Amino acid sequence: MAATVQIFDRIPIVAAINNDCLSATGRGTLIFSPQKSGKSHLMRYIYSLRTANDAIFCWVNMDLMRAQAANPEKLTDRDFLRYMLMRLAEELEDKITELNPKEARWKADLMAARAQLNVPPPSGTPPDRYQQIVSQTVDALEAPLNMLNTLRLIADDVALSHEASDAYLLDLFHESLEQLQAVRKRVILFIDDFHYVLKQSDFSQNLKYTLRGANSEGRLVLLLSSAIRLMDPSIGRGGTQDIGTVFNDLKLQVLEPFDRELAEKFLDWLGSQDGQTLAADERAYLCELGGGSPQFIETARSLYVGRVPRPLTQEQRSAFEANVLYPALEAGFAQIWSRCTMEQRRACRDLIKSGSPSAPNIDLGAGNCFVACAAMNERVSRLASRFIREQKDEGLTGFAITPILNYESFPSALCLSMPGELEALVTFEMANQTSDPIGVQLTCQLQQFSLRAAEPVTVAPYESQTKEMQVTLISREAASLIKPDNTQVEVSYTISAPAAPGTLITKTFRARILPKDYFVFARRHKGKQNIVSTAWLIAAWVDREDKSVIELRAEAARLNNWSMPGYQTPDSPAAHQVLRSQVKALYDALYARKLTYGNRVLPQYQDTNNFGQTVRLPGKTIGDAQMNCLDGAVLFASLLASCDLDPGILFIPEHAMVGWKQSHSPGADWEFLEITDVTASDFDAALKNGRELFAKYETSVVDVGSLEPLEMKDVEKAAVRVDIRRVWAAGVTPIPA
Amino acid sequence: MSDFPAEPHTSSPYTGSPYSRRTAILDPAEFFGRRRELETIYGLICRKTSLYLLGERRTGKSSLLNALRFPRDPGEFPMPVNPCYIFWNSLYFSSSDESRLLRQLFSQISRELTAPIFDPVRESLPEAGEFARHARRQLIVLIDEFDVLVRNPAIPRDFFGVLRAWAEEFEIPFVIACREGSIEGLLDTNQVGSPFWNILQNVYVGPMSQEESMELISTPAANLDRPFSDEDLDQIQSWGGHHPFFLQMAADHTFRASGREEQKRNFLQEADVHYDYIFSVLPERELAYLRGNRNDSRAESELLRKGILIRDEKGERLFSSLFRDKIIVQPTSFLEQVKAFYIK
């Protein structure tokens, strides 16, 4: 067992962790502290105590795990499971070694107890009662032996698992925990800086779910530390891979920096350990230097008492700070600085300049470490101030970068069908007011649904630049979406300027991704505040390769003497007759399916910038045996296209019709039919009704055959005819079914 | 602060809080309320009807699933005869194949019924069902976090149809828990197979009643001879509403800390991210209702159903005064805080 680590105070939090986490009914706990308040030390202290007898303590050291991994840059589930199982086996071996000497006595006691089963009861004791007492004794004596055997079995299994498959390792992990639980043993898993594990490793959701599951069933007790909350959006929340909420059931224990009183007592405590006592003014001086951070205080004290003689005059102390202490603390300051966002850094700078942050109520995050100094001394520690002043201003005043999210609701259909035409997901506005060129590495991603887009840009001195970034959807994820899902847009950028290290800033925006059958008829442009038609998008619903469409086409061919030749040349009345008979056959085949009229247009989510509705894809219309005007128009257009005819869809106020060109010729006339009639009326009636309605709008209709932005003055009065084949030619592809 | 209850009269040294649990309840002594839901669920199980527990995150679905296996007094609820509960935690099977799932199922059945080991193949399901029937034991399958299982691409689509056939032939009720909205979309694509889903009856797990909330927060402290004062109870209810998760958290911090300000600060340190989460998943129209658009009765009823709003003799209010404070103190709200990042 490792030597016990010493710790000062922390009595309340240690007591709370003992009760909430390490007790027999304890559950997972997160020690949260954004500053250098000693959470790692606290973890090590608790680990060294090993207060719970029924627990197996396992410390997961990520650095060691990396050292043993096949690829240290990319830790996998296998690395984790192998490392974890090896640690478990080591702990079990220790336990077995500890228990081995007792085994012989346990066995002897058990044999003696079993022998009592065959002995007549003492006089006055009823035989049943006697048997019951002896049996209970036997059970009680069997328990430690069973436990010891279980520990050996698990240790042996793990020892043989070096070359095991990933699936076997996972099974072994589960079974080991299950077997340990059966003999009333829990595994307490210590992982320091768990937020890094979540952010940087390549562990699967499966592994994270496994940890959550074992934690919730009490087989495994997670004792984690983190500098950020695990539900923080920056860790990744939303979509199907909802990392942030996987660990939402941990008890939070907040570790605060020391206040002035505790800091002084801490110095006294350190003195009691090594006999190096401090005068009152020396304690005050060191508190001023170290602030509320145990680590900084300890470093400052250690270096201070190590000087012979101790620096007592102003001059000596200035030299001590400049030459000894500052170089020693600088790395720690830098670590805190790296955990601060741009806004937090700005607030820290304001704190130094004016004594208070410019934005009230700002959460300084890790920067609180500097504020802790301020709270104690009414100003930031000299050394922290010096550090902050020495940091190159990454552009907080000289360079500004603003990411603008263009879609709060992202229509997946738009991207699936026409990725190249999609408006940028994020627009970065950058302004460089410095005399240096600034390099920026931009990335953005719609979490879980898109690939990460990345682009380096350089902004010349005293210039501004705008960069728009699109993303490529992961077709499989987007195509499986049939209802809105919450996700996040993650935007990050690293700014590199001469003499300034690159700093990665990551921001997340909440966003919704809309399902693939959400049709956006028009969008309000956020910048211009006008309404732009995206009616061309309906062409993405028209799919001549859909299985149901192909089947219907075959049925239509049967009704039309097995002939669907498409357009005939030359264009003539006879050719029109051939065309009409094909369209009628398609209509009749659909009519025979006995579809009913039914609306399913209201989306589950509607935002104020999209004019849209849910439209069934052709296969779903057939599958549901139900349609409205637009569902029917899409389906019939697919049927027309499957016969090499040129379909069109006409949008008129609150209604849609389907039509076809009389020939392939660009200037050919259009014919429309009222497709909702297919639920009740014959082809002639549908054609008559379609012609009459089309005639009302024929002179005012706007043709859409490309993807050019079409501004709409009044979205509710527009008549728009979409030439499906021309829109396809412009690059729109059908949405995957 | 003037709207705070008075400071507690005594402050006791820390002796361990009985409200520290944030995971699902496994100990009968820690489980309170939900009598109506339990009665419904046991009733359905007795009628061999499968059911689906749905509700928002952290409303206690998993605890309720665990509670089905707690020992019960005779006559407390309608109980199945000779029950044999089989528990699947889907979190363990997010990428496992069918064989592993079945191995786990059969190993539990073998253990519970002292049955032989069945081959982990579909064909063994009737064999296991027959064995249980012969042993006169009522198999009941409990599945937690079902959405994780459904999203597992390694489980063939038709497997759920096989489960339905098994459930029907051997009259095995399934009790399934998953978050509302996490699975409905998948059903439309037939990944689960509507046949399986069609046999499930919904049981909604929403907020607790006022009486259950009081029982949850007052009993553990009273059992330790450290009962909460009326002011404490008011504070806890004012922070947690009727949400068991937030009530537990509010009771925890009220129990631990001695000063009101400290209690509030500690509570918010833990609750804040969960409040943010609630905000982030609220549909737009429900957010609009909370921001003042009171003409949407559907949004109102949804918010009441989820326990975001509470309606009682005092009228209608947000479930938590601190949740309300978030809106009032920061008129930007969560959503607008995010927007504030790019409106510059």
mmCIF file of N, CA, C and O in Angstrom, chain A residues 133-163:
data_model
loop_
_atom_site.group_PDB
_atom_site.id
_atom_site.type_symbol
_atom_site.label_atom_id
_atom_site.label_comp_id
_atom_site.label_asym_id
_atom_site.label_seq_id
_atom_site.Cartn_x
_atom_site.Cartn_y
_atom_site.Cartn_z
ATOM 1 N N ILE A 133 -28.955 -22.394 13.365
ATOM 2 C CA ILE A 133 -27.804 -21.635 13.877
ATOM 3 C C ILE A 133 -26.517 -22.127 13.230
ATOM 4 O O ILE A 133 -25.682 -21.325 12.775
ATOM 5 N N VAL A 134 -26.378 -23.463 13.154
ATOM 6 C CA VAL A 134 -25.132 -23.998 12.575
ATOM 7 C C VAL A 134 -25.034 -23.639 11.097
ATOM 8 O O VAL A 134 -23.968 -23.260 10.590
ATOM 9 N N SER A 135 -26.163 -23.749 10.391
ATOM 10 C CA SER A 135 -26.143 -23.406 8.957
ATOM 11 C C SER A 135 -25.745 -21.954 8.743
ATOM 12 O O SER A 135 -24.991 -21.628 7.815
ATOM 13 N N GLN A 136 -26.255 -21.094 9.578
ATOM 14 C CA GLN A 136 -25.897 -19.667 9.453
ATOM 15 C C GLN A 136 -24.405 -19.478 9.704
ATOM 16 O O GLN A 136 -23.738 -18.678 9.028
ATOM 17 N N THR A 137 -23.880 -20.220 10.657
ATOM 18 C CA THR A 137 -22.441 -20.124 10.941
ATOM 19 C C THR A 137 -21.638 -20.614 9.738
ATOM 20 O O THR A 137 -20.639 -19.986 9.335
ATOM 21 N N VAL A 138 -22.088 -21.724 9.156
ATOM 22 C CA VAL A 138 -21.393 -22.253 7.969
ATOM 23 C C VAL A 138 -21.406 -21.215 6.851
ATOM 24 O O VAL A 138 -20.379 -20.943 6.210
ATOM 25 N N ASP A 139 -22.581 -20.630 6.606
ATOM 26 C CA ASP A 139 -22.683 -19.612 5.539
ATOM 27 C C ASP A 139 -21.719 -18.462 5.800
ATOM 28 O O ASP A 139 -21.041 -17.973 4.895
ATOM 29 N N ALA A 140 -21.695 -18.032 7.045
ATOM 30 C CA ALA A 140 -20.836 -16.887 7.383
ATOM 31 C C ALA A 140 -19.365 -17.236 7.183
ATOM 32 O O ALA A 140 -18.567 -16.390 6.760
ATOM 33 N N LEU A 141 -19.005 -18.463 7.460
ATOM 34 C CA LEU A 141 -17.604 -18.853 7.299
ATOM 35 C C LEU A 141 -17.248 -19.137 5.837
ATOM 36 O O LEU A 141 -16.086 -19.049 5.444
ATOM 37 N N GLU A 142 -18.252 -19.484 5.072
ATOM 38 C CA GLU A 142 -17.998 -19.715 3.639
ATOM 39 C C GLU A 142 -17.757 -18.397 2.898
ATOM 40 O O GLU A 142 -17.027 -18.363 1.906
ATOM 41 N N ALA A 143 -18.388 -17.335 3.388
ATOM 42 C CA ALA A 143 -18.338 -16.060 2.661
ATOM 43 C C ALA A 143 -16.906 -15.579 2.404
ATOM 44 O O ALA A 143 -16.564 -15.255 1.256
ATOM 45 N N PRO A 144 -16.029 -15.500 3.419
ATOM 46 C CA PRO A 144 -14.675 -15.005 3.110
ATOM 47 C C PRO A 144 -13.906 -15.937 2.182
ATOM 48 O O PRO A 144 -13.102 -15.469 1.357
ATOM 49 N N LEU A 145 -14.165 -17.224 2.281
ATOM 50 C CA LEU A 145 -13.480 -18.149 1.370
ATOM 51 C C LEU A 145 -13.964 -17.961 -0.061
ATOM 52 O O LEU A 145 -13.178 -17.964 -1.010
ATOM 53 N N ASN A 146 -15.281 -17.798 -0.189
ATOM 54 C CA ASN A 146 -15.822 -17.517 -1.535
ATOM 55 C C ASN A 146 -15.234 -16.238 -2.091
ATOM 56 O O ASN A 146 -14.902 -16.143 -3.275
ATOM 57 N N MET A 147 -15.152 -15.262 -1.222
ATOM 58 C CA MET A 147 -14.613 -13.976 -1.670
ATOM 59 C C MET A 147 -13.165 -14.142 -2.137
ATOM 60 O O MET A 147 -12.794 -13.666 -3.217
ATOM 61 N N LEU A 148 -12.381 -14.850 -1.353
ATOM 62 C CA LEU A 148 -10.978 -15.044 -1.716
ATOM 63 C C LEU A 148 -10.863 -15.805 -3.043
ATOM 64 O O LEU A 148 -10.064 -15.440 -3.921
ATOM 65 N N ASN A 149 -11.696 -16.817 -3.205
ATOM 66 C CA ASN A 149 -11.668 -17.573 -4.465
ATOM 67 C C ASN A 149 -12.055 -16.692 -5.640
ATOM 68 O O ASN A 149 -11.483 -16.791 -6.730
ATOM 69 N N THR A 150 -13.052 -15.850 -5.421
ATOM 70 C CA THR A 150 -13.478 -14.938 -6.498
ATOM 71 C C THR A 150 -12.338 -14.001 -6.875
ATOM 72 O O THR A 150 -12.077 -13.777 -8.065
ATOM 73 N N LEU A 151 -11.673 -13.464 -5.882
ATOM 74 C CA LEU A 151 -10.555 -12.552 -6.176
ATOM 75 C C LEU A 151 -9.482 -13.281 -6.989
ATOM 76 O O LEU A 151 -8.927 -12.729 -7.939
ATOM 77 N N ARG A 152 -9.216 -14.523 -6.620
ATOM 78 C CA ARG A 152 -8.194 -15.294 -7.354
ATOM 79 C C ARG A 152 -8.632 -15.553 -8.794
ATOM 80 O O ARG A 152 -7.844 -15.405 -9.726
ATOM 81 N N LEU A 153 -9.900 -15.927 -8.930
ATOM 82 C CA LEU A 153 -10.411 -16.214 -10.281
ATOM 83 C C LEU A 153 -10.290 -14.991 -11.182
ATOM 84 O O LEU A 153 -9.844 -15.086 -12.332
ATOM 85 N N ILE A 154 -10.700 -13.855 -10.643
ATOM 86 C CA ILE A 154 -10.648 -12.632 -11.457
ATOM 87 C C ILE A 154 -9.198 -12.305 -11.795
ATOM 88 O O ILE A 154 -8.866 -11.996 -12.948
ATOM 89 N N ALA A 155 -8.341 -12.377 -10.789
ATOM 90 C CA ALA A 155 -6.916 -12.056 -11.027
ATOM 91 C C ALA A 155 -6.333 -12.992 -12.090
ATOM 92 O O ALA A 155 -5.585 -12.557 -12.970
ATOM 93 N N ASP A 156 -6.703 -14.268 -12.019
ATOM 94 C CA ASP A 156 -6.199 -15.228 -13.013
ATOM 95 C C ASP A 156 -6.728 -14.900 -14.407
ATOM 96 O O ASP A 156 -5.982 -14.914 -15.391
ATOM 97 N N ASP A 157 -8.028 -14.638 -14.482
ATOM 98 C CA ASP A 157 -8.633 -14.308 -15.790
ATOM 99 C C ASP A 157 -7.969 -13.078 -16.405
ATOM 100 O O ASP A 157 -7.683 -13.039 -17.594
ATOM 101 N N VAL A 158 -7.751 -12.085 -15.579
ATOM 102 C CA VAL A 158 -7.139 -10.855 -16.092
ATOM 103 C C VAL A 158 -5.709 -11.133 -16.563
ATOM 104 O O VAL A 158 -5.278 -10.654 -17.612
ATOM 105 N N ALA A 159 -5.006 -11.948 -15.787
ATOM 106 C CA ALA A 159 -3.615 -12.243 -16.156
ATOM 107 C C ALA A 159 -3.534 -12.922 -17.517
ATOM 108 O O ALA A 159 -2.549 -12.771 -18.240
ATOM 109 N N LEU A 160 -4.586 -13.650 -17.872
ATOM 110 C CA LEU A 160 -4.576 -14.373 -19.150
ATOM 111 C C LEU A 160 -5.154 -13.546 -20.303
ATOM 112 O O LEU A 160 -5.334 -14.053 -21.404
ATOM 113 N N SER A 161 -5.489 -12.294 -20.039
ATOM 114 C CA SER A 161 -6.252 -11.534 -21.043
ATOM 115 C C SER A 161 -5.390 -10.626 -21.907
ATOM 116 O O SER A 161 -5.928 -9.783 -22.625
ATOM 117 N N HIS A 162 -4.083 -10.798 -21.879
ATOM 118 C CA HIS A 162 -3.205 -9.860 -22.597
ATOM 119 C C HIS A 162 -3.554 -9.714 -24.068
ATOM 120 O O HIS A 162 -3.613 -8.615 -24.603
ATOM 121 N N GLU A 163 -3.790 -10.843 -24.715
ATOM 122 C CA GLU A 163 -4.021 -10.800 -26.154
ATOM 123 C C GLU A 163 -5.510 -10.892 -26.489
ATOM 124 O O GLU A 163 -5.872 -11.123 -27.640
#
